[in-house]
mmCIF file of C-alpha atoms in Angstrom:
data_model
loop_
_atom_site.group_PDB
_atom_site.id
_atom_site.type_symbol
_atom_site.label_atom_id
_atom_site.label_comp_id
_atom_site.label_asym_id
_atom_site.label_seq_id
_atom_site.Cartn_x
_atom_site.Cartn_y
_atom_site.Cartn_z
ATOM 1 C CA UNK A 1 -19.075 -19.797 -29.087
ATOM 2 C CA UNK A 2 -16.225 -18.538 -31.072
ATOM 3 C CA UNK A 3 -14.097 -15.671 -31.168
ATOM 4 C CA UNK A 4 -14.516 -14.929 -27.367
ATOM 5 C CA UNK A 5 -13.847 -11.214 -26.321
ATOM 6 C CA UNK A 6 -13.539 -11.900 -22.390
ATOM 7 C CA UNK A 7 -14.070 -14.857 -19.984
ATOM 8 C CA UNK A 8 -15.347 -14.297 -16.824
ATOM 9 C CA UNK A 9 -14.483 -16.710 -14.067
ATOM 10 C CA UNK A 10 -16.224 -16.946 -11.020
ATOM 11 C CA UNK A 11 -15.028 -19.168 -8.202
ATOM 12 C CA UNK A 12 -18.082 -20.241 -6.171
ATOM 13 C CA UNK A 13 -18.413 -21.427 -2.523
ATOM 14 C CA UNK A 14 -21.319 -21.016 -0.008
ATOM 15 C CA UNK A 15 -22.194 -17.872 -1.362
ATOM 16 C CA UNK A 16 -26.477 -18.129 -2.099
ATOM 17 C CA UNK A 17 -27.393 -15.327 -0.308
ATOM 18 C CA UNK A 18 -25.179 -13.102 -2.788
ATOM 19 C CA UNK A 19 -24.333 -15.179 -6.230
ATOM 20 C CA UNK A 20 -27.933 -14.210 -7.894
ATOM 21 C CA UNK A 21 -26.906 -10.818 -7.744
ATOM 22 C CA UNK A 22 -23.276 -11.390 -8.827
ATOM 23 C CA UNK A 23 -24.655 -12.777 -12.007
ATOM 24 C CA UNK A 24 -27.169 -10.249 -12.543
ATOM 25 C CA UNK A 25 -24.623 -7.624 -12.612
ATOM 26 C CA UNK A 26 -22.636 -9.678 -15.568
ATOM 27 C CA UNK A 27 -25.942 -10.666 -17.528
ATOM 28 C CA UNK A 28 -27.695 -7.576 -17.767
ATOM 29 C CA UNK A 29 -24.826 -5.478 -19.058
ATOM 30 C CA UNK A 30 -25.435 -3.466 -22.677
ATOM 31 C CA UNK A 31 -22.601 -3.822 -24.852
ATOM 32 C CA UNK A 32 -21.055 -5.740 -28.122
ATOM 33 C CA UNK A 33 -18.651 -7.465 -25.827
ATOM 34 C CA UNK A 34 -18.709 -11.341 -26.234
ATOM 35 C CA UNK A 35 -18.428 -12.985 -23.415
ATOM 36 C CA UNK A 36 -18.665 -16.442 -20.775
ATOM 37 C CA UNK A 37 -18.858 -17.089 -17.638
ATOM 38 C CA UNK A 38 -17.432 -19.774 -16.000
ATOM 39 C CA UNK A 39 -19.090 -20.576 -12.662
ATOM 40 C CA UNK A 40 -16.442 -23.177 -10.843
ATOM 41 C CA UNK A 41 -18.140 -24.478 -7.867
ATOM 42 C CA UNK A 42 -15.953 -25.602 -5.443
ATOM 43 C CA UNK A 43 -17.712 -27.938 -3.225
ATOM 44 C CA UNK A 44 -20.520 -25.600 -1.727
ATOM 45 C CA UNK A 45 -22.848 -27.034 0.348
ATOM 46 C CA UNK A 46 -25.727 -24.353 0.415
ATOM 47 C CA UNK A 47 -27.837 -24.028 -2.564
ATOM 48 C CA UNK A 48 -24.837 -22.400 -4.704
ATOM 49 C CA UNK A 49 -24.126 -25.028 -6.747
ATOM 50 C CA UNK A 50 -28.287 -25.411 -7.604
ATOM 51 C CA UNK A 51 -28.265 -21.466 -8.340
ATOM 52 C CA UNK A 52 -25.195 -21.830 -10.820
ATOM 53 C CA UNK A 53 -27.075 -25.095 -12.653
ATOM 54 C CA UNK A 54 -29.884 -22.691 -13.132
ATOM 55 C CA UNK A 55 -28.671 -19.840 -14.818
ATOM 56 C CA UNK A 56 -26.571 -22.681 -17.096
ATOM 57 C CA UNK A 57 -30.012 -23.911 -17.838
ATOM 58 C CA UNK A 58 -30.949 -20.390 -18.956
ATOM 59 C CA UNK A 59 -28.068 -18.242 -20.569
ATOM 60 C CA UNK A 60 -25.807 -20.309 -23.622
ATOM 61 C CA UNK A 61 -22.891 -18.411 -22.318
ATOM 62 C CA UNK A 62 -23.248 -19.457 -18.703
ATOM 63 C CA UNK A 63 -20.810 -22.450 -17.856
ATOM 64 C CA UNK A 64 -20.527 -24.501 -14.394
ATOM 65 C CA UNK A 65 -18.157 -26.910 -12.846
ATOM 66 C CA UNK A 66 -18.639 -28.730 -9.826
ATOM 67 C CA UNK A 67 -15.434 -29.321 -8.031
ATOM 68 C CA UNK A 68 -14.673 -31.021 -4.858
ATOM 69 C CA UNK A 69 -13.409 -28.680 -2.555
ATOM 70 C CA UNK A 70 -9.699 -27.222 -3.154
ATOM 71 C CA UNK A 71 -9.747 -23.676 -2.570
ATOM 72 C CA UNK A 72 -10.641 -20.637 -4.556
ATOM 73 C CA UNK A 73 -6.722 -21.031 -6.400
ATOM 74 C CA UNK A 74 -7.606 -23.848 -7.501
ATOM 75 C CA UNK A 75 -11.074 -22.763 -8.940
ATOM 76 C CA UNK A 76 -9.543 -20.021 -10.511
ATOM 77 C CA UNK A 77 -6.572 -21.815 -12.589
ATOM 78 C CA UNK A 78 -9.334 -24.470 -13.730
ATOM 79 C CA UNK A 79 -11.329 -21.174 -15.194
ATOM 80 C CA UNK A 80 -7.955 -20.463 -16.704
ATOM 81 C CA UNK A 81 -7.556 -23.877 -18.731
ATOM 82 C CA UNK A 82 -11.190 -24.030 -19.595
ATOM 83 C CA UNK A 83 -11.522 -20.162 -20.530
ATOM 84 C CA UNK A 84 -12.080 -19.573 -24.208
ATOM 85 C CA UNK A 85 -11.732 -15.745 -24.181
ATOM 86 C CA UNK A 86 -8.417 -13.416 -25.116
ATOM 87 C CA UNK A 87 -9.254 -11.794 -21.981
ATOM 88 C CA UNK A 88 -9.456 -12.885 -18.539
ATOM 89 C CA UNK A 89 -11.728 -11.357 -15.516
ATOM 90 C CA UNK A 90 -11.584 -12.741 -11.986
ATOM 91 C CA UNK A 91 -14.772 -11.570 -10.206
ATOM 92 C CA UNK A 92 -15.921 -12.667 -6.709
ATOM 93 C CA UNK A 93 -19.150 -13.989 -6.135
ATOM 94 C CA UNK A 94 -20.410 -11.710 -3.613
ATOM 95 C CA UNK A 95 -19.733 -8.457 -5.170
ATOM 96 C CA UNK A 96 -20.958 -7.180 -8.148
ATOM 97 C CA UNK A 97 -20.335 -5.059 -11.490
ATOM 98 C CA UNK A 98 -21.449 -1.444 -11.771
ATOM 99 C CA UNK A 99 -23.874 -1.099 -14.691
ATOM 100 C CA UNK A 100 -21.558 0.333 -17.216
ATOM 101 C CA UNK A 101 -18.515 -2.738 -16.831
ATOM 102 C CA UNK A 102 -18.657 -3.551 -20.228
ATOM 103 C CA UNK A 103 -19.360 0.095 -21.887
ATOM 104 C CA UNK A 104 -16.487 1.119 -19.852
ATOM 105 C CA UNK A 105 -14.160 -1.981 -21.064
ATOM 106 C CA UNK A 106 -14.845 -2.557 -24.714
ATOM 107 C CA UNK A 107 -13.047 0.236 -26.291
ATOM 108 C CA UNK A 108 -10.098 -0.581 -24.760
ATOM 109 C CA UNK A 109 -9.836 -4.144 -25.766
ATOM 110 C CA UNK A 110 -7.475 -3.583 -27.938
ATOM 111 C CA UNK A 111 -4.575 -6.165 -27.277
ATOM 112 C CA UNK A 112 -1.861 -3.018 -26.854
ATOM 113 C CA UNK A 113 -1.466 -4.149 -22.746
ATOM 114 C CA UNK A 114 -0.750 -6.801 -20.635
ATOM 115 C CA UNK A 115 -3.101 -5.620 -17.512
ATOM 116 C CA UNK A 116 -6.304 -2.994 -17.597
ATOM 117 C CA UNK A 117 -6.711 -1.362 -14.301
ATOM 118 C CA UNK A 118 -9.778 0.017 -13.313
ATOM 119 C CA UNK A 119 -11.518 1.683 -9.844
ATOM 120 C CA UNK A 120 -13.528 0.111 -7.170
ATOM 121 C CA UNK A 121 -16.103 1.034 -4.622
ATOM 122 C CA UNK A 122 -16.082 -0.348 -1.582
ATOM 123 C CA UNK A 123 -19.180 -1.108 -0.065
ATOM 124 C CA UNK A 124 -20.636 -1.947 3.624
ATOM 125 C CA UNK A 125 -23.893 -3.146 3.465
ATOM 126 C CA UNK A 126 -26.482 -5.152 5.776
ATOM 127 C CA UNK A 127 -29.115 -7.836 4.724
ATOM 128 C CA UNK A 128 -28.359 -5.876 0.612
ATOM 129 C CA UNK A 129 -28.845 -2.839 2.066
ATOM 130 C CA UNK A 130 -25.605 0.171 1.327
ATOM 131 C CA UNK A 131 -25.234 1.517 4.806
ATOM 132 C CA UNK A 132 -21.669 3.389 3.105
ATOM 133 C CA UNK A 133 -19.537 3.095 -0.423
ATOM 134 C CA UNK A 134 -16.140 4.917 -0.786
ATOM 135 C CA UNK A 135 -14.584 4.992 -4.563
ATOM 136 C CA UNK A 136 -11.295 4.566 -5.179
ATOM 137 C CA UNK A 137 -9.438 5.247 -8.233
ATOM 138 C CA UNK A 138 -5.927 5.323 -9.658
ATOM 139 C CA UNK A 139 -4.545 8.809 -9.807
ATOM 140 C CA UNK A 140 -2.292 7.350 -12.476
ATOM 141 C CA UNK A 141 -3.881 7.107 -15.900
ATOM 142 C CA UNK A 142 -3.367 5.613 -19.062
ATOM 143 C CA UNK A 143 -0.594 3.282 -20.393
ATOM 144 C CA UNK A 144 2.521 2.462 -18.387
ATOM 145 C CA UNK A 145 5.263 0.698 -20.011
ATOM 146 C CA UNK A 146 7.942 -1.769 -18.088
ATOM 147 C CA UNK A 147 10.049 1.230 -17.238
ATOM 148 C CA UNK A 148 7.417 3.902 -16.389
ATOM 149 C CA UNK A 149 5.687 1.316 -13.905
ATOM 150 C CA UNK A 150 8.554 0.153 -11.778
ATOM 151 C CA UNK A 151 9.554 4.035 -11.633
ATOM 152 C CA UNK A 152 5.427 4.286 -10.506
ATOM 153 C CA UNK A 153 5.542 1.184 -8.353
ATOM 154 C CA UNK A 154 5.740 2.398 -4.571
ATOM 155 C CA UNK A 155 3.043 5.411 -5.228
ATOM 156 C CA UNK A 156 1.219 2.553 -6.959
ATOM 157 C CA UNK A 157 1.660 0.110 -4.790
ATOM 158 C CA UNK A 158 0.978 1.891 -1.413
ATOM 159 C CA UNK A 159 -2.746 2.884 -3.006
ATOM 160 C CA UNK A 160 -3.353 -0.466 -1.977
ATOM 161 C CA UNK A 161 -5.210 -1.499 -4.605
ATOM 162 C CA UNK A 162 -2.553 -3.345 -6.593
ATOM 163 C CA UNK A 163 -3.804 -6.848 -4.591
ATOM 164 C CA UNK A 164 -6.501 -7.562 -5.827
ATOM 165 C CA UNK A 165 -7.664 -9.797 -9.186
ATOM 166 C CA UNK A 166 -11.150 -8.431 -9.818
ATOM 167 C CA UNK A 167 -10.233 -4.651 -10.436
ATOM 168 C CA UNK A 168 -8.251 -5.135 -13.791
ATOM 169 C CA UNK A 169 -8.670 -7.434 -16.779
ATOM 170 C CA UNK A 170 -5.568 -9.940 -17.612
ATOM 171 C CA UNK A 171 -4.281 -10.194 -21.371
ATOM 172 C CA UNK A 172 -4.865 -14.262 -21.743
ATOM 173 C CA UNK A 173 -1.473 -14.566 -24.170
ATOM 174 C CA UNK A 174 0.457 -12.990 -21.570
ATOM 175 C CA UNK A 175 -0.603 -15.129 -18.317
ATOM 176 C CA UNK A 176 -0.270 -18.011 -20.805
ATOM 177 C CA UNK A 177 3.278 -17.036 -22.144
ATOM 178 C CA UNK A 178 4.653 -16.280 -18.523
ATOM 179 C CA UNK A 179 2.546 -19.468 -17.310
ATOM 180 C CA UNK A 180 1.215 -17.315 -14.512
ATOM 181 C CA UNK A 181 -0.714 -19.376 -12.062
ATOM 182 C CA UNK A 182 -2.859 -18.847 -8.280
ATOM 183 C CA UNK A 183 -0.307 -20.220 -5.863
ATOM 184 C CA UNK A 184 -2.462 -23.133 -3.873
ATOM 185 C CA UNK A 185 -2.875 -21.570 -0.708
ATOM 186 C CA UNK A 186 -6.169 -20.711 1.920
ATOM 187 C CA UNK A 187 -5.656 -16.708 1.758
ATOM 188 C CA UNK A 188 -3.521 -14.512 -0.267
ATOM 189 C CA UNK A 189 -3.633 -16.210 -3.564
ATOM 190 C CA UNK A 190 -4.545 -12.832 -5.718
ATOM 191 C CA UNK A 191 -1.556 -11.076 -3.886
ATOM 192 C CA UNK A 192 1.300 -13.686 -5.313
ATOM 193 C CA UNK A 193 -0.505 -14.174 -8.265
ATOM 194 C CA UNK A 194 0.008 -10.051 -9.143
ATOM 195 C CA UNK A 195 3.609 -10.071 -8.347
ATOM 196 C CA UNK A 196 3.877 -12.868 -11.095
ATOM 197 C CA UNK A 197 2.558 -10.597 -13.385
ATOM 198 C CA UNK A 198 4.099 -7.718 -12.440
ATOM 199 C CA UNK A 199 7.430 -9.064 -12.051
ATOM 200 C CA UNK A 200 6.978 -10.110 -16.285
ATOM 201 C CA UNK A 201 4.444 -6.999 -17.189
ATOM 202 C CA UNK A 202 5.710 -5.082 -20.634
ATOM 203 C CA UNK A 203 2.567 -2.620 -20.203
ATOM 204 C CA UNK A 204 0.335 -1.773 -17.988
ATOM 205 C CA UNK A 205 -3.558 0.460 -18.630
ATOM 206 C CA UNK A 206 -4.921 2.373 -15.979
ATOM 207 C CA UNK A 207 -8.578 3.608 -17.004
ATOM 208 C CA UNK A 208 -10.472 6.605 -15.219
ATOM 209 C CA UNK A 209 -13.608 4.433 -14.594
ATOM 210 C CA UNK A 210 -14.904 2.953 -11.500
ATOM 211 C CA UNK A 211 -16.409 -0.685 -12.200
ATOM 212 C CA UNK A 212 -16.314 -2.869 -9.368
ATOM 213 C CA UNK A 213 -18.624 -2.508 -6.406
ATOM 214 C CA UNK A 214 -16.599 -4.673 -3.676
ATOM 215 C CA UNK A 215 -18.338 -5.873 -0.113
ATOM 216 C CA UNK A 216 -16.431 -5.388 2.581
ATOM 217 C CA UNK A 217 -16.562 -7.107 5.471
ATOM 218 C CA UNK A 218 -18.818 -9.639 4.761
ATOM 219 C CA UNK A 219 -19.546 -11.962 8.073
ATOM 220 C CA UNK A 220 -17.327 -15.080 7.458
ATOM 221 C CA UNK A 221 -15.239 -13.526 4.639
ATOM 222 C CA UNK A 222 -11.489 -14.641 5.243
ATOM 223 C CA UNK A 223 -10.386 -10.928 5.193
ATOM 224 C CA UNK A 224 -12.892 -9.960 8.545
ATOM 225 C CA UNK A 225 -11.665 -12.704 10.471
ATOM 226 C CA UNK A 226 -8.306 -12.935 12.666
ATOM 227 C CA UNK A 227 -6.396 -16.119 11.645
ATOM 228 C CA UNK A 228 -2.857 -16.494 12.895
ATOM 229 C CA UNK A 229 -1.845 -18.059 9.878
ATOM 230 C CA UNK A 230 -2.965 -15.225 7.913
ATOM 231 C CA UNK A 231 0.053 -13.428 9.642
ATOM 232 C CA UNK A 232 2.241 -15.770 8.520
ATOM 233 C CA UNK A 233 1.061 -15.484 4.735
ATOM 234 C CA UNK A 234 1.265 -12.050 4.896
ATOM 235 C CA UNK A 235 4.906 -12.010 6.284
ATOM 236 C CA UNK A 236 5.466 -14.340 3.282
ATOM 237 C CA UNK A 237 3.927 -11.910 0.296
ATOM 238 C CA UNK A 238 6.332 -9.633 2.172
ATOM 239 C CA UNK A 239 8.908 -11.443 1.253
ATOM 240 C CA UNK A 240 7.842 -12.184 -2.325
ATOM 241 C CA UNK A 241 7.463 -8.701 -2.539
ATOM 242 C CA UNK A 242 10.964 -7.701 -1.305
ATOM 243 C CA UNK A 243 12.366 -10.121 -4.099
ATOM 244 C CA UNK A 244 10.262 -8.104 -6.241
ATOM 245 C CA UNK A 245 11.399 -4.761 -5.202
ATOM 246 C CA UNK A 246 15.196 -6.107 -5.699
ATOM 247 C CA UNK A 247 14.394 -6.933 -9.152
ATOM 248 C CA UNK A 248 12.893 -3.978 -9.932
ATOM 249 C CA UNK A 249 15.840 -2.402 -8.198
ATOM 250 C CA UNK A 250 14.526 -0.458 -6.034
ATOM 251 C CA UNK A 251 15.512 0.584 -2.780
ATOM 252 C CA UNK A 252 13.208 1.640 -0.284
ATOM 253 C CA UNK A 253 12.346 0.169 2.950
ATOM 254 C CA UNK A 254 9.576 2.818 3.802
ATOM 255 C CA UNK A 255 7.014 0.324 2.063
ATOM 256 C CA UNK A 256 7.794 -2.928 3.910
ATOM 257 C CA UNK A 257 7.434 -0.895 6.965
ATOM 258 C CA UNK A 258 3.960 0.589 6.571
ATOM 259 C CA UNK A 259 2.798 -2.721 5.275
ATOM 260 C CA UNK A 260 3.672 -4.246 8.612
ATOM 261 C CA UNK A 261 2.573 -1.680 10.754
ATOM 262 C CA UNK A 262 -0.801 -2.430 8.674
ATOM 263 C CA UNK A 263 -0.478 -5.951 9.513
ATOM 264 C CA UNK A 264 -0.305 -5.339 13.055
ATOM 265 C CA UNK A 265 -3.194 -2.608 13.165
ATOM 266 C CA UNK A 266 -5.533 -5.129 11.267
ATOM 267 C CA UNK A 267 -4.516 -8.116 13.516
ATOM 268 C CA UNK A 268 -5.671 -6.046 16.523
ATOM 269 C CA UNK A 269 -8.518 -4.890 15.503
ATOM 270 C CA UNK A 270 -10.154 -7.821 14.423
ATOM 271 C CA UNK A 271 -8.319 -9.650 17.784
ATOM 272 C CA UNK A 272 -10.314 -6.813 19.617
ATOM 273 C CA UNK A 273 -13.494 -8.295 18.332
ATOM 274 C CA UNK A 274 -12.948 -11.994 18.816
ATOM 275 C CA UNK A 275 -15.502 -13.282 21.315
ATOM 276 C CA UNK A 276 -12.764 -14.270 24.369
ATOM 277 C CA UNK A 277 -12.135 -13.323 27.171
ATOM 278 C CA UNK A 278 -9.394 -10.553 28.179
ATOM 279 C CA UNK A 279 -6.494 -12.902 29.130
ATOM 280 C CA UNK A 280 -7.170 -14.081 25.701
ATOM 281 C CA UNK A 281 -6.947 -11.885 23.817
ATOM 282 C CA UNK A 282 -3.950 -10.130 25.756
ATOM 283 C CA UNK A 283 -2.124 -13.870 24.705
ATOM 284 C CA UNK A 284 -2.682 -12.952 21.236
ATOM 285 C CA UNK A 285 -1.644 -9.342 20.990
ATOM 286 C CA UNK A 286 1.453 -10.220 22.853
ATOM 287 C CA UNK A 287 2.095 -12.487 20.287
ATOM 288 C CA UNK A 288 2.233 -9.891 17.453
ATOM 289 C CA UNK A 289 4.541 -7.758 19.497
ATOM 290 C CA UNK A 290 6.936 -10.582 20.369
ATOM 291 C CA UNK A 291 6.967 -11.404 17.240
ATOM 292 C CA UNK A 292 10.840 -10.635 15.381
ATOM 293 C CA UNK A 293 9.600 -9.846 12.183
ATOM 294 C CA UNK A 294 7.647 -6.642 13.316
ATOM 295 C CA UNK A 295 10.616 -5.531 15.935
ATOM 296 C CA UNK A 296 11.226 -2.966 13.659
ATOM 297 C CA UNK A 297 7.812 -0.499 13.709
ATOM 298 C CA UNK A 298 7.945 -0.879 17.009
ATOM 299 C CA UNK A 299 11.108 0.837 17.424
ATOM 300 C CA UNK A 300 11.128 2.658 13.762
ATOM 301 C CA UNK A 301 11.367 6.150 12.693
ATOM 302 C CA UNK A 302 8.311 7.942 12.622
ATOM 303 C CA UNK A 303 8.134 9.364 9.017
ATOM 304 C CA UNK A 304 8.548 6.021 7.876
ATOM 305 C CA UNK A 305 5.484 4.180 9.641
ATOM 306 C CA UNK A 306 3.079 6.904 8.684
ATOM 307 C CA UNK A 307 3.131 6.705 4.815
ATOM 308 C CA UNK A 308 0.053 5.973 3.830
ATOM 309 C CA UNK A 309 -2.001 5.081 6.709
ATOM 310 C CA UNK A 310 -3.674 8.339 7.061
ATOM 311 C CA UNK A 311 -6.955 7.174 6.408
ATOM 312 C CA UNK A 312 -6.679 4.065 9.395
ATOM 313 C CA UNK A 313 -6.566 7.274 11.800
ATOM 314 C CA UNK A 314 -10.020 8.546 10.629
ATOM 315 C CA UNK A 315 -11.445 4.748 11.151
ATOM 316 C CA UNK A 316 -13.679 5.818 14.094
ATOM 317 C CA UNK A 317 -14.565 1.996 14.234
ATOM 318 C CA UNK A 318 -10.715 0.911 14.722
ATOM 319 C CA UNK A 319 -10.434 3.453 17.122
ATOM 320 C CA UNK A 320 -13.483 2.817 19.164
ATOM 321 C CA UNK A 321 -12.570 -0.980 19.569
ATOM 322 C CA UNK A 322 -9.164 -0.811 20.002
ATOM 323 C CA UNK A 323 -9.244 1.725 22.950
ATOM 324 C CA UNK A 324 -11.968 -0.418 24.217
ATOM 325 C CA UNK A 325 -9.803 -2.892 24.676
ATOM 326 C CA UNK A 326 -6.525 -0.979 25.821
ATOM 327 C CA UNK A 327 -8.905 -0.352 28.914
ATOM 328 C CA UNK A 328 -9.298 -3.980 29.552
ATOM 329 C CA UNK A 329 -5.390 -5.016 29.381
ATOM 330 C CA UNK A 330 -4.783 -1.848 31.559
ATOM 331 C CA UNK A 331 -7.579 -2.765 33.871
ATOM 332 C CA UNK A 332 -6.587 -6.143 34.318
ATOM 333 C CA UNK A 333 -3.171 -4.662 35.763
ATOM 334 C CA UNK A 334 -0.500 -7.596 34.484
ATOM 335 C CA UNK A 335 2.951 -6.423 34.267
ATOM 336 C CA UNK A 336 3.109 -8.035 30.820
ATOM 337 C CA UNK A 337 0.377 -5.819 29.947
ATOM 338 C CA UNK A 338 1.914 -2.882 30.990
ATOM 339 C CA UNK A 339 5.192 -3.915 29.197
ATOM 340 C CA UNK A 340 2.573 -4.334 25.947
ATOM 341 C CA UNK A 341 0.902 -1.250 26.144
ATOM 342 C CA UNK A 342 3.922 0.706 26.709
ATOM 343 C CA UNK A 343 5.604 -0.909 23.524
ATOM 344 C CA UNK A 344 1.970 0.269 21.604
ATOM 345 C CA UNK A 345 2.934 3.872 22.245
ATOM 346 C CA UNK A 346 5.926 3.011 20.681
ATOM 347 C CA UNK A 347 4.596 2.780 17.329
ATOM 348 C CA UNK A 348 2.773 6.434 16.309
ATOM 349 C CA UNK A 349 0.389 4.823 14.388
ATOM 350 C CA UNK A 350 -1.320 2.692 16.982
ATOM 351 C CA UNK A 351 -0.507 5.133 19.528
ATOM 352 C CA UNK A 352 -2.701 7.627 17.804
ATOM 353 C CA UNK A 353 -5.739 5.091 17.343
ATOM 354 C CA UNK A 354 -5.563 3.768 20.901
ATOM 355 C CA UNK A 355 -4.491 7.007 22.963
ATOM 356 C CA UNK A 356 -5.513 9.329 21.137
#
């Protein structure tokens, strides 16, 4: 297949229960786009690696590699050096496209930008079944050159949707030019992998469409999990992200702030619904507050830890378990606790979701 519009890569892992539909999505879109889709199997061992043979077996444009296990960066950057396409889309194999991905895509590839951005929904779902989807979608809209998107890049950036891979499409020349890679690593990969190409980006499209129907928390999905060294990655991108910010010369602190207090209010919650017992999971929340790097929302300014974590304080499920649990450190009457709890109303933003 010649003169390849986009290539699709698909990084595949223990995912059977969700990859039929994933490929679905792709295969039964209506549009003049020319396309592949490179399945990289990295060393599943349910029946994902028999479901990508299959649809090889059936669709010319459908292309798999089994891998031994390395990680989905790894799985991604071999997509990358086998891709044949001027384009480049990194989708995840347990979401899926909304019907009108390619209608939405093709008049716009153009070659006049380095990155298309597009919306999302976000989706919670049980056994396939949508139990809720919330859209989101960039309030800034069509092209952004270098300039007009570092000016952009804290209202941008605190959307949070400037993480992720598989809500904008990737000029192939450019990530080849700037030899733009996915940093080997278990979690955060798409994070570093965005400030490479925003830290070289000469354009930038943002499109008024939302394309992308993304499951969140999926049992066993890296993100739903707590993982200590999760924390640590995180307080790395941080850094990577300062450097970027000091490139970009910008000053403004208020962002590194509300991403940690984020940290912290994700760490807890998903602490809060680890299966251990109380003294436990005391151990680990003391942990994030003793920890130096986020010193700083606990004793910060107000106006600067809010930003843009309205929408955490209307999480009736955050709420629920986390004041759950502040009855269970205050019931089990430790004067560490006490010192903990007292730092939490410290911060407004967990002081709100657990007293509130």
């Amino acid at each position: 297949m010649d003169n390849i519009d986009l290539s699709i890569i698909v990084p595949v892992f223990n995912v059977e229960g969700y990859l039929k539909r994933a490929l679905d999505s792709i295969l039964l879109q209506l549009s003049s786009i020319t396309y592949e889709i490179l399945l990289i199997d990295d060393g599943s061992s349910d029946k994902s690696g028999a479901i990508c043979d299959e649809y090889q077996s059936h669709f010319p444009n459908v292309f798999v590699s089994h891998i031994e296990n390395n990680g989905v960066a790894e799985a991604r950057n071999l997509g990358i050096s086998l891709s044949r396409g001027n384009y480049l889309y990194f989708m995840d194999p347990d979401d899926f496209l909304s019907d009108d991905f390619f209608e939405q895509i093709c008049p716009n590839l153009n070659g006049k930008w380095n990155v298309l951005c597009f919306g999302y929904n976000e989706i919670k779902e049980n056994n396939n079944t949508i139990l809720s989807c919330r859209s989101h979608s960039y309030q800034h809209l069509g092209l952004l050159k270098k300039e007009e998107f570092r000016n952009d890049f804290i209202d941008l950036f605190k959307t949070d949707m400037m993480y992720n891979v598989w809500s904008r499409i990737y000029n192939k020349e450019f990530i080849l030019k700037n030899n733009i890679k996915f940093p080997s690593r278990p979690i955060g990969e798409d994070t570093l992998f965005n400030f490479q190409v925003y830290q070289h980006l000469d354009n930038i499209l943002f499109i008024d469409s939302t394309l992308y129907n993304y499951i969140a928390g999926r049992s066993g999905s890296a993100l739903t999990e707590f993982n200590p060294r999760r924390i640590e990655i995180q307080l790395d991108e941080l850094q990577a992200l300062q450097k970027l910010l000091d490139q970009f010369q910008i000053e403004d602190d208020t962002l590194i702030q509300e991403i940690k207090t984020k940290i912290v209010v994700s760490a807890a919650f998903q602490i809060s619904n680890l299966s251990l017992r109380v003294q436990e999971k005391i151990e680990l929340l003391q942990s994030l507050v003793d920890n130096q790097a986020f010193e700083s929302i606990f004793l910060g300014n107000r106006n600067q830890i809010i930003g843009s974590y309205k929408m955490l304080l209307r999480r009736k499920d955050i709420s629920s378990y986390l004041r759950r649990l502040c009855i269970d450190l205050l019931a089990s009457k430790k004067f560490r606790t006490v010192i903990f709890v007292e730092k939490l109303k410290m911060n407004p933003i967990l002081r709100k979701i657990v007293f509130k």
